[in-house]
Amino acid sequence: MSIPVYDWIRFHAEGQPGKLAAVDVESGRRLTYAQFNDRVTRLARGLSEKFGIAKGDRVAVLAPNSTDQMEVQFAAQKLGFIYLDWRLAVPELEYISRDGTPALLVFHASMRDPALQIAERAGIPATLEMTDGGESAYEQLIARSQPEQLPSPSLTHDDPWSIIYTSGTTGRPKGALLTHGQMFYNDLHCALHMALSPPSVSLTFLPMFHVGGLCVYLAPTVHFGGTNYVMRGFDAAVALRLLADQSTGITHGFAVPTNLIMIEQLPGFAEADFSHLVSVGIGGAAPSPTLLATYNKKGMNLQHAWGMTETATLGTVLSPDKATEKIGAAGRPVLHTQIRIVDTGGNVCGPGAVGELQIKGPTVTPGYWNKPDANAASFVDGGWFRTGDAAVCDADGYYTIVDRWKDMYISGGENVYPAEIENVLYQINTVAECAVIGIPHDKWGEVGRAFIVLKAGAETTAEAVQAHCRSQLARYKVPTEVRFIVELPHNATGKVTKHALPKT
Ligand code: AMP
């Protein structure tokens, strides 16, 4: 029997109407559960009555993070439409809107031009503009709608709640379906493995169009009736202030490594006290052991996790008591979930062998929207999802992510995983951020090129960097070229986009 979907915010509005549900950091707006539920109920009603939105329709959102965006996400839970959130890469938007065929585009005023252009080009029938609580079509829709809830659609855990487009660094972006059931189980995993609970207060600065913003920990915090602080986007100084400020009561946050690299370089970092934080997750890209050790020393309760859009985030989590002993590992599989490592010949590997990480469980996507070929290629052996990540499991069952398969290069016949070299570069205390890629080479086939951003005012030379690598790595792994640059390219989630680094 399929499990029905329950209306979380209505439940909390009835049980704890005065509890703070959400704070919009940029505009200062604060919503109790009663207010949040009232606005979302009216919004759902308005979307149904004015735009004819119904179960299964797609509603797209193009906006920076805000509590308004949370309202659209949760109106989808009440009305059963599929929330289609977009990455902000403008050239991809038209493709995505043709693929996702939304019935409505909700956009923030700051993105009016691209939003209207895309709506016209892709034939999206209606648009709705929101500001940050100011006069807007969005606010009018809410104000003019009735506060009584429409009859609930018959939704089950198998119905999609969101479509999140994966980055598409190779080929076209693919829309991963995230069902109500996937989100439900991810919420349980946040509770079990990251101690998220009703008193939790979460800080979100990763984009809500990515699972890093949506699934850790925004949606689960609503599920448990906690409080969400929503930042418009990542701002290192604001994030540091909020994480260190005990008066906000913030207990949880989730970051990609670049976020914590930037926070660590702020002058206020040395004095900041993070001991009140229950759990700060780090994942989405490989954090270096040097970075993890810096935060462990500060007593931040940093929890390394591995996950991806297609797994509604958490796939593995490192428990806090293993933070030092297993530093660098992304932990063990979350409850309800199986993970295996498979070699290129399709054989399941034992401990110590590098292979592709494959995952099976209730947080794994049922598939991509509109992509039968990708779906056929992504699942093997009765439902194991192929992640494209190279990983290794140790004898205790702890998984370390070695790298993306596609980022590996071959130098003189040897496999080189750039993440291993980057970890060594991070040991150099003048290095703020770095990335290594393979470039073509006449003799060795491929060799490494390191891109390094130095800390403010710091100096070093390519020779000194290579000398350090030689002391730590086999010769074929030492980058033959070292380039110092001002900034690495990042995507909107804050991850380094290696494909944008020059190969020539
Ligand atoms: P996305 O779907 O955009 O969230 O990207 C998911 C990918 O991020 C994974 O397939 C991994 O390649 C990478 N990733 C996530 N967590 C980690 C981690 N802890 N260490 C290394 N890579 C990670």
Coordinates of C-alpha atoms and ligand atoms in Angstrom, one line a residue:
M1 CA 0.0 0.0 0.0
S2 CA 1.3 3.4 -0.9
I3 CA 1.8 5.8 2.1
P4 CA -0.3 8.9 1.9
V5 CA 1.4 12.3 2.1
Y6 CA 0.6 14.4 5.2
D7 CA 0.5 18.2 5.3
W8 CA 3.4 19.0 7.7
I9 CA 2.9 22.7 8.1
R10 CA -0.8 22.4 8.8
F11 CA 0.0 19.9 11.5
H12 CA 2.5 22.2 13.1
A13 CA 0.3 25.3 12.7
E14 CA -2.4 23.5 14.7
G15 CA -0.1 22.1 17.3
Q16 CA 2.4 25.0 17.8
P17 CA 0.9 28.0 16.0
G18 CA 3.3 30.6 17.6
K19 CA 6.5 28.7 17.0
L20 CA 8.9 30.4 14.7
A21 CA 8.9 28.5 11.4
A22 CA 11.1 30.7 9.2
V23 CA 13.3 33.8 9.2
D24 CA 14.2 35.4 5.9
V25 CA 17.7 36.7 6.8
E26 CA 17.9 39.3 3.9
S27 CA 14.5 41.0 4.5
G28 CA 14.2 40.3 8.2
R29 CA 10.7 38.7 7.7
R30 CA 9.8 36.2 10.4
L31 CA 6.9 33.7 10.1
T32 CA 5.3 31.6 12.8
Y33 CA 3.9 28.2 11.8
A34 CA 0.4 29.8 11.9
Q35 CA 1.5 32.5 9.5
F36 CA 3.5 30.2 7.3
N37 CA 0.6 27.8 7.0
D38 CA -1.8 30.7 6.3
R39 CA 0.3 32.1 3.5
V40 CA 1.0 28.7 1.9
T41 CA -2.7 27.7 2.1
R42 CA -3.7 30.9 0.4
L43 CA -0.9 30.6 -2.2
A44 CA -2.0 27.0 -3.0
R45 CA -5.6 28.1 -3.4
G46 CA -4.6 31.1 -5.5
L47 CA -2.4 29.0 -7.8
S48 CA -5.3 26.6 -8.3
E49 CA -8.0 29.2 -8.8
K50 CA -6.1 31.8 -10.8
F51 CA -3.7 29.6 -12.8
G52 CA -5.6 26.3 -12.8
I53 CA -2.5 24.5 -11.3
A54 CA -3.4 20.9 -10.3
K55 CA -1.7 17.7 -9.2
G56 CA 1.1 16.7 -11.5
D57 CA 1.5 20.1 -13.1
R58 CA 5.0 21.7 -13.0
V59 CA 5.6 25.1 -11.4
A60 CA 9.0 26.5 -12.0
V61 CA 10.8 29.0 -9.7
L62 CA 13.6 31.2 -10.7
A63 CA 14.8 33.1 -7.6
P64 CA 17.4 33.4 -5.0
N65 CA 16.6 31.7 -1.7
S66 CA 13.9 33.3 0.4
T67 CA 11.0 32.3 2.6
D68 CA 8.7 32.9 -0.4
Q69 CA 10.5 30.1 -2.2
M70 CA 9.8 27.9 0.8
E71 CA 6.1 28.8 0.4
V72 CA 6.0 27.7 -3.2
Q73 CA 7.8 24.4 -2.3
F74 CA 5.2 23.7 0.5
A75 CA 2.2 24.8 -1.7
A76 CA 3.3 21.9 -3.8
Q77 CA 2.9 19.6 -0.9
K78 CA -0.7 20.9 -0.3
L79 CA -1.7 21.0 -4.0
G80 CA 0.3 18.2 -5.4
F81 CA 2.0 20.1 -8.2
I82 CA 5.7 19.4 -9.0
Y83 CA 8.0 22.1 -7.9
L84 CA 10.6 22.6 -10.6
D85 CA 13.5 24.6 -9.4
W86 CA 16.2 25.8 -11.7
R87 CA 19.9 26.2 -11.7
L88 CA 20.8 29.7 -12.7
A89 CA 22.9 29.0 -15.8
V90 CA 21.0 31.1 -18.2
P91 CA 21.8 29.2 -21.4
E92 CA 20.3 26.1 -19.9
L93 CA 17.1 27.7 -18.8
E94 CA 15.3 27.5 -22.1
Y95 CA 16.3 23.9 -22.6
I96 CA 15.1 23.1 -19.1
S97 CA 11.8 24.9 -19.5
R98 CA 11.1 23.0 -22.7
D99 CA 11.9 19.8 -21.0
G100 CA 10.0 20.4 -17.8
T101 CA 7.0 22.2 -19.5
P102 CA 6.0 24.2 -16.5
A103 CA 2.5 25.7 -16.4
L104 CA 3.7 28.7 -14.5
L105 CA 7.0 30.4 -13.8
V106 CA 7.3 32.2 -10.4
F107 CA 10.3 34.5 -10.5
H108 CA 12.0 37.0 -8.2
A109 CA 12.0 40.7 -9.4
S110 CA 15.8 40.7 -9.6
M111 CA 15.5 38.0 -12.3
R112 CA 12.7 39.6 -14.3
D113 CA 14.6 39.9 -17.6
P114 CA 15.8 36.3 -18.0
A115 CA 12.5 35.0 -16.6
L116 CA 10.3 36.9 -19.1
Q117 CA 12.6 36.0 -22.0
I118 CA 12.6 32.4 -21.2
A119 CA 8.9 32.3 -20.6
E120 CA 8.3 33.8 -24.0
R121 CA 10.8 31.6 -25.8
A122 CA 9.7 28.4 -24.2
G123 CA 6.0 29.2 -24.3
I124 CA 5.4 29.1 -20.5
P125 CA 1.7 30.1 -20.3
A126 CA 1.9 32.2 -17.1
T127 CA 4.3 34.1 -14.8
L128 CA 4.1 35.4 -11.3
E129 CA 6.5 37.9 -9.9
M130 CA 7.6 38.0 -6.3
T131 CA 9.6 40.6 -4.4
D132 CA 10.7 40.2 -0.8
G133 CA 7.3 40.8 0.8
G134 CA 6.8 44.1 -1.1
E135 CA 4.0 45.0 -3.5
S136 CA 3.9 42.3 -6.1
A137 CA 1.6 39.9 -8.0
Y138 CA 2.7 37.2 -5.6
E139 CA 1.7 39.1 -2.5
Q140 CA -1.6 40.1 -4.2
L141 CA -2.4 36.5 -5.0
I142 CA -1.8 35.5 -1.4
A143 CA -3.8 38.5 0.0
R144 CA -6.8 37.9 -2.3
S145 CA -7.1 34.2 -1.7
Q146 CA -9.3 32.6 0.9
P147 CA -7.6 31.1 3.9
E148 CA -9.6 27.8 3.8
Q149 CA -7.7 24.9 2.5
L150 CA -8.8 23.2 -0.7
P151 CA -9.5 19.5 -0.4
S152 CA -6.2 17.6 -0.3
P153 CA -5.3 15.8 -3.5
S154 CA -4.7 12.1 -3.1
L155 CA -0.9 12.2 -2.9
T156 CA 1.3 9.3 -1.9
H157 CA 5.0 8.8 -1.2
D158 CA 5.4 7.7 -4.8
D159 CA 4.3 11.0 -6.3
P160 CA 7.0 13.5 -7.3
W161 CA 7.3 16.6 -5.2
S162 CA 10.2 18.3 -7.1
I163 CA 12.3 18.0 -10.2
I164 CA 15.9 19.1 -9.6
Y165 CA 18.1 19.5 -12.7
T166 CA 21.6 18.0 -12.3
S167 CA 24.4 20.2 -13.4
G168 CA 24.9 18.8 -16.9
T169 CA 28.6 19.4 -17.1
T170 CA 28.5 16.7 -19.7
G171 CA 25.6 16.7 -22.1
R172 CA 22.2 18.2 -21.3
P173 CA 21.0 18.8 -17.8
K174 CA 18.7 16.0 -16.5
G175 CA 15.8 16.6 -14.2
A176 CA 15.9 14.1 -11.3
L177 CA 12.6 13.3 -9.8
L178 CA 12.4 13.7 -6.0
T179 CA 9.3 12.0 -4.6
H180 CA 7.6 12.8 -1.3
G181 CA 8.8 9.4 -0.1
Q182 CA 12.5 10.2 -0.9
M183 CA 12.2 13.4 1.0
F184 CA 10.4 11.6 3.9
Y185 CA 13.2 9.1 4.3
N186 CA 15.9 11.8 3.9
D187 CA 14.2 13.6 6.8
L188 CA 14.5 10.5 8.9
H189 CA 18.2 10.2 8.0
C190 CA 18.8 13.8 9.1
A191 CA 17.2 13.0 12.4
L192 CA 19.0 9.8 13.0
H193 CA 22.5 10.8 11.7
M194 CA 22.6 14.5 12.3
A195 CA 20.4 14.8 15.4
L196 CA 17.8 17.1 13.7
S197 CA 14.7 17.3 15.9
P198 CA 11.8 19.7 16.8
P199 CA 14.0 22.2 18.7
S200 CA 16.5 22.4 15.8
V201 CA 17.2 25.7 14.1
S202 CA 18.8 25.4 10.7
L203 CA 20.7 27.8 8.6
T204 CA 20.4 27.5 4.8
F205 CA 22.8 29.3 2.5
L206 CA 23.2 26.7 -0.2
P207 CA 20.7 27.3 -3.0
M208 CA 17.2 25.8 -2.6
F209 CA 17.3 24.7 -6.2
H210 CA 19.9 22.1 -5.1
V211 CA 19.5 19.3 -2.7
G212 CA 22.2 20.9 -0.6
G213 CA 19.8 23.8 0.2
L214 CA 16.5 21.9 0.0
C215 CA 17.1 18.6 1.7
V216 CA 19.8 19.5 4.2
Y217 CA 18.2 20.8 6.3
L218 CA 15.4 23.1 5.1
A219 CA 12.6 20.6 4.3
P220 CA 13.4 18.2 7.2
T221 CA 13.4 21.1 9.6
V222 CA 9.9 21.9 8.5
H223 CA 8.9 18.3 8.8
F224 CA 10.0 18.2 12.4
G225 CA 8.5 21.6 13.2
G226 CA 11.8 23.4 13.8
T227 CA 13.0 26.8 12.6
N228 CA 14.7 27.7 9.3
Y229 CA 17.0 30.7 8.8
V230 CA 17.1 31.2 5.1
M231 CA 19.9 33.2 3.5
R232 CA 19.5 34.6 0.0
G233 CA 22.7 32.9 -1.0
F234 CA 26.1 32.2 0.5
D235 CA 27.9 35.2 2.1
A236 CA 30.9 34.1 4.2
A237 CA 30.7 37.0 6.7
V238 CA 27.0 36.6 7.3
A239 CA 27.2 32.9 7.6
L240 CA 30.1 33.2 10.1
R241 CA 28.2 35.7 12.1
L242 CA 25.0 33.6 12.3
L243 CA 26.8 30.3 13.0
A244 CA 28.8 31.9 15.9
D245 CA 25.9 33.9 17.3
Q246 CA 24.4 31.9 20.1
S247 CA 21.4 34.2 20.4
T248 CA 19.9 32.9 17.1
G249 CA 19.9 29.4 18.6
I250 CA 21.1 28.0 15.3
T251 CA 22.0 24.3 15.7
H252 CA 22.4 23.0 12.1
G253 CA 23.9 24.0 8.8
F254 CA 25.2 22.4 5.7
A255 CA 28.1 23.6 3.5
V256 CA 30.1 22.6 0.5
P257 CA 33.9 22.8 1.1
T258 CA 34.3 26.1 -0.6
N259 CA 32.0 27.7 1.9
L260 CA 34.0 26.6 4.8
I261 CA 37.3 27.5 3.1
M262 CA 36.0 31.1 2.7
I263 CA 34.7 31.3 6.3
E264 CA 38.0 30.0 7.7
Q265 CA 39.8 32.9 6.0
L266 CA 37.8 35.6 7.7
P267 CA 39.4 37.6 10.5
G268 CA 36.6 36.7 12.9
F269 CA 37.2 32.9 12.5
A270 CA 39.9 32.6 15.1
E271 CA 37.7 34.0 17.9
A272 CA 34.4 32.4 16.7
D273 CA 32.9 29.9 19.1
F274 CA 30.9 27.1 17.4
S275 CA 30.6 24.7 20.4
H276 CA 26.8 25.2 20.5
L277 CA 26.3 23.8 17.0
V278 CA 24.8 20.3 17.0
S279 CA 25.8 19.4 13.5
V280 CA 27.3 21.1 10.4
G281 CA 27.3 18.8 7.4
I282 CA 29.9 19.1 4.8
G283 CA 29.7 17.4 1.4
G284 CA 28.8 18.0 -2.2
A285 CA 32.5 17.9 -3.1
A286 CA 35.6 16.4 -1.5
P287 CA 36.7 18.3 1.7
S288 CA 40.4 18.1 2.3
P289 CA 41.5 16.4 5.6
T290 CA 43.3 19.7 6.3
L291 CA 40.0 21.6 6.2
L292 CA 38.2 19.0 8.3
A293 CA 41.0 19.1 10.9
T294 CA 40.8 22.9 11.1
Y295 CA 37.1 22.8 11.9
N296 CA 37.4 19.7 14.2
K297 CA 39.9 21.7 16.2
K298 CA 37.4 24.5 16.5
G299 CA 34.9 22.1 18.0
M300 CA 32.3 22.7 15.2
N301 CA 30.8 19.2 15.1
L302 CA 31.4 19.0 11.4
Q303 CA 29.9 15.9 9.8
H304 CA 31.3 14.7 6.5
A305 CA 28.6 13.3 4.2
W306 CA 28.3 12.1 0.7
G307 CA 25.2 12.4 -1.4
M308 CA 23.9 13.7 -4.7
T309 CA 20.7 15.1 -6.3
E310 CA 19.6 11.7 -7.3
T311 CA 19.7 10.4 -3.6
A312 CA 17.9 13.4 -2.1
T313 CA 21.2 14.2 -0.4
L314 CA 22.4 11.9 2.3
G315 CA 23.9 8.6 1.2
T316 CA 26.7 8.2 3.7
V317 CA 27.4 10.1 6.9
L318 CA 30.4 10.1 9.3
S319 CA 29.3 10.0 12.9
P320 CA 30.8 12.7 15.1
D321 CA 32.7 10.2 17.3
K322 CA 34.7 9.0 14.2
A323 CA 35.6 12.5 13.0
T324 CA 39.2 12.2 13.9
E325 CA 39.7 8.4 13.6
K326 CA 38.2 8.3 10.1
I327 CA 39.1 11.7 8.9
G328 CA 38.6 12.0 5.1
A329 CA 36.0 9.2 5.0
A330 CA 32.4 10.2 4.1
G331 CA 31.1 7.7 6.7
R332 CA 28.8 4.7 6.5
P333 CA 25.5 4.3 4.6
V334 CA 22.5 5.9 6.1
L335 CA 19.8 3.7 7.5
H336 CA 17.5 1.9 5.0
T337 CA 20.2 2.2 2.3
Q338 CA 22.6 -0.2 0.7
I339 CA 25.9 0.8 -0.9
R340 CA 28.3 -1.3 -2.9
I341 CA 31.5 -0.8 -4.8
V342 CA 31.7 -2.2 -8.3
D343 CA 34.8 -2.5 -10.6
T344 CA 34.8 -1.7 -14.3
G345 CA 34.0 -5.4 -15.1
G346 CA 30.8 -5.2 -13.0
N347 CA 32.2 -7.3 -10.1
V348 CA 31.4 -6.2 -6.5
C349 CA 34.7 -5.2 -4.8
G350 CA 35.8 -6.0 -1.3
P351 CA 37.4 -3.6 1.2
G352 CA 40.3 -1.6 -0.1
A353 CA 39.5 -1.8 -3.9
V354 CA 38.5 1.4 -5.8
G355 CA 35.3 1.0 -7.9
E356 CA 32.1 2.8 -8.7
L357 CA 29.8 3.6 -5.8
Q358 CA 26.3 2.2 -6.4
I359 CA 23.4 2.8 -4.1
K360 CA 20.0 1.4 -3.5
G361 CA 17.3 2.6 -1.1
P362 CA 14.2 4.7 -0.5
T363 CA 16.0 8.0 -1.1
V364 CA 17.1 7.1 -4.6
T365 CA 15.3 8.8 -7.4
P366 CA 12.8 6.7 -9.4
G367 CA 14.5 8.3 -12.5
Y368 CA 14.9 11.4 -14.6
W369 CA 12.0 13.3 -16.1
N370 CA 11.6 12.5 -19.8
K371 CA 14.9 10.6 -20.1
P372 CA 14.2 6.9 -20.8
D373 CA 17.8 6.3 -22.1
A374 CA 19.4 7.9 -19.1
N375 CA 17.1 5.9 -16.8
A376 CA 18.0 2.6 -18.5
A377 CA 21.7 3.4 -18.2
S378 CA 21.6 4.6 -14.6
F379 CA 20.1 1.5 -13.0
V380 CA 21.6 -1.9 -13.0
D381 CA 21.0 -5.3 -11.4
G382 CA 17.4 -4.7 -10.1
G383 CA 17.6 -1.1 -9.0
W384 CA 21.2 -0.3 -8.1
F385 CA 21.9 3.4 -9.1
R386 CA 25.2 4.1 -10.7
T387 CA 26.6 7.3 -9.2
G388 CA 29.7 7.8 -11.4
D389 CA 31.7 8.3 -8.2
A390 CA 34.9 6.3 -7.6
A391 CA 35.0 5.2 -4.0
V392 CA 36.6 2.7 -1.6
C393 CA 35.3 1.0 1.5
D394 CA 37.6 0.1 4.4
A395 CA 37.5 -3.0 6.5
D396 CA 35.2 -1.3 9.1
G397 CA 32.6 -0.4 6.4
Y398 CA 33.6 3.3 6.1
Y399 CA 33.5 4.8 2.6
T400 CA 35.9 7.3 1.1
I401 CA 35.0 9.1 -2.1
V402 CA 38.1 9.0 -4.3
D403 CA 36.8 11.3 -7.0
R404 CA 34.4 11.5 -9.9
W405 CA 35.3 8.8 -12.5
K406 CA 35.3 11.4 -15.1
D407 CA 37.8 13.6 -13.3
M408 CA 40.3 10.8 -13.1
Y409 CA 43.2 10.9 -15.7
I410 CA 45.8 8.5 -16.7
S411 CA 49.5 9.4 -16.6
G412 CA 52.0 7.0 -18.0
G413 CA 49.4 4.2 -17.6
E414 CA 48.7 5.0 -14.0
N415 CA 45.2 6.2 -12.7
V416 CA 45.5 9.6 -11.0
Y417 CA 42.6 10.9 -8.9
P418 CA 43.0 14.7 -8.7
A419 CA 41.3 14.8 -5.3
E420 CA 44.3 13.0 -3.8
I421 CA 46.7 15.7 -5.1
E422 CA 44.4 18.5 -4.0
N423 CA 44.5 17.1 -0.4
V424 CA 48.3 17.3 -0.5
L425 CA 48.2 20.9 -1.9
Y426 CA 45.9 21.9 1.0
Q427 CA 48.6 20.9 3.4
I428 CA 50.6 23.9 2.2
N429 CA 49.5 26.7 4.5
T430 CA 49.6 29.4 1.8
V431 CA 47.0 27.6 -0.3
A432 CA 43.4 28.9 0.0
E433 CA 41.7 26.8 -2.7
C434 CA 43.0 24.5 -5.4
A435 CA 41.9 22.2 -8.2
V436 CA 43.9 19.7 -10.3
I437 CA 43.0 18.6 -13.8
G438 CA 44.6 16.2 -16.4
I439 CA 45.9 17.8 -19.5
P440 CA 47.2 16.1 -22.7
H441 CA 50.9 15.3 -22.8
D442 CA 53.0 13.8 -25.6
K443 CA 55.0 11.4 -23.5
W444 CA 52.8 10.4 -20.6
G445 CA 49.4 10.7 -22.3
E446 CA 48.1 13.0 -19.6
V447 CA 49.7 15.0 -16.7
G448 CA 48.4 17.1 -14.0
R449 CA 47.9 20.9 -14.0
A450 CA 47.3 22.5 -10.6
F451 CA 45.3 25.7 -10.2
I452 CA 46.0 27.5 -6.9
V453 CA 44.4 30.4 -5.2
L454 CA 46.7 31.7 -2.5
K455 CA 45.5 33.1 0.8
A456 CA 45.4 36.9 0.9
G457 CA 48.9 38.3 1.0
A458 CA 50.6 34.9 0.9
E459 CA 53.4 34.0 -1.6
T460 CA 54.9 30.8 -2.8
T461 CA 56.4 29.4 -6.1
A462 CA 55.5 26.6 -8.4
E463 CA 58.8 24.9 -7.5
A464 CA 58.0 25.0 -3.8
V465 CA 54.5 23.5 -4.5
Q466 CA 56.0 20.8 -6.6
A467 CA 58.7 20.0 -4.0
H468 CA 56.0 19.6 -1.3
C469 CA 54.0 17.3 -3.7
R470 CA 57.2 15.2 -4.3
S471 CA 57.6 14.7 -0.6
Q472 CA 54.1 13.3 -0.3
L473 CA 53.1 11.7 -3.6
A474 CA 54.4 9.2 -6.2
R475 CA 56.3 11.0 -8.9
Y476 CA 53.6 10.5 -11.6
K477 CA 51.1 12.3 -9.4
V478 CA 53.1 15.5 -9.0
P479 CA 51.5 18.2 -11.2
T480 CA 53.9 19.1 -14.0
E481 CA 52.3 22.6 -14.1
V482 CA 51.2 24.9 -11.4
R483 CA 49.2 28.0 -12.2
F484 CA 48.4 30.7 -9.6
I485 CA 45.0 32.3 -10.2
V486 CA 42.9 34.9 -8.4
E487 CA 39.7 32.7 -8.2
L488 CA 38.5 29.3 -9.2
P489 CA 35.3 29.0 -11.2
H490 CA 32.4 27.8 -9.0
N491 CA 28.8 26.8 -9.9
A492 CA 25.8 28.4 -8.2
T493 CA 26.0 25.7 -5.4
G494 CA 29.6 26.8 -4.7
K495 CA 31.3 23.7 -6.2
V496 CA 34.4 24.1 -8.3
T497 CA 33.6 23.6 -12.0
K498 CA 36.7 21.8 -13.3
H499 CA 35.4 21.7 -16.8
A500 CA 35.7 25.5 -16.9
L501 CA 39.5 25.3 -16.2
P502 CA 41.7 25.7 -19.2
K503 CA 43.3 22.5 -20.6
T504 CA 45.6 24.4 -22.9
Ligands
AMP1 P1 25.1 17.1 -7.1 O1 24.1 16.1 -7.7 O2 25.2 18.3 -7.8 O3 24.8 17.3 -5.6 O4 26.5 16.4 -7.1 C1 26.7 15.1 -6.5 C2 28.2 14.8 -6.6 O5 29.0 15.6 -5.7 C3 28.5 13.4 -6.2 O6 28.2 12.5 -7.3 C4 30.0 13.5 -5.9 O7 30.7 13.5 -7.1 C5 30.1 14.9 -5.3 N1 30.1 14.7 -3.9 C6 29.1 14.8 -3.0 N2 29.5 14.6 -1.7 C7 30.9 14.4 -1.8 C8 31.9 14.1 -0.8 N3 31.6 14.0 0.5 N4 33.2 13.9 -1.3 C9 33.4 14.0 -2.6 N5 32.5 14.3 -3.5 C10 31.2 14.4 -3.2

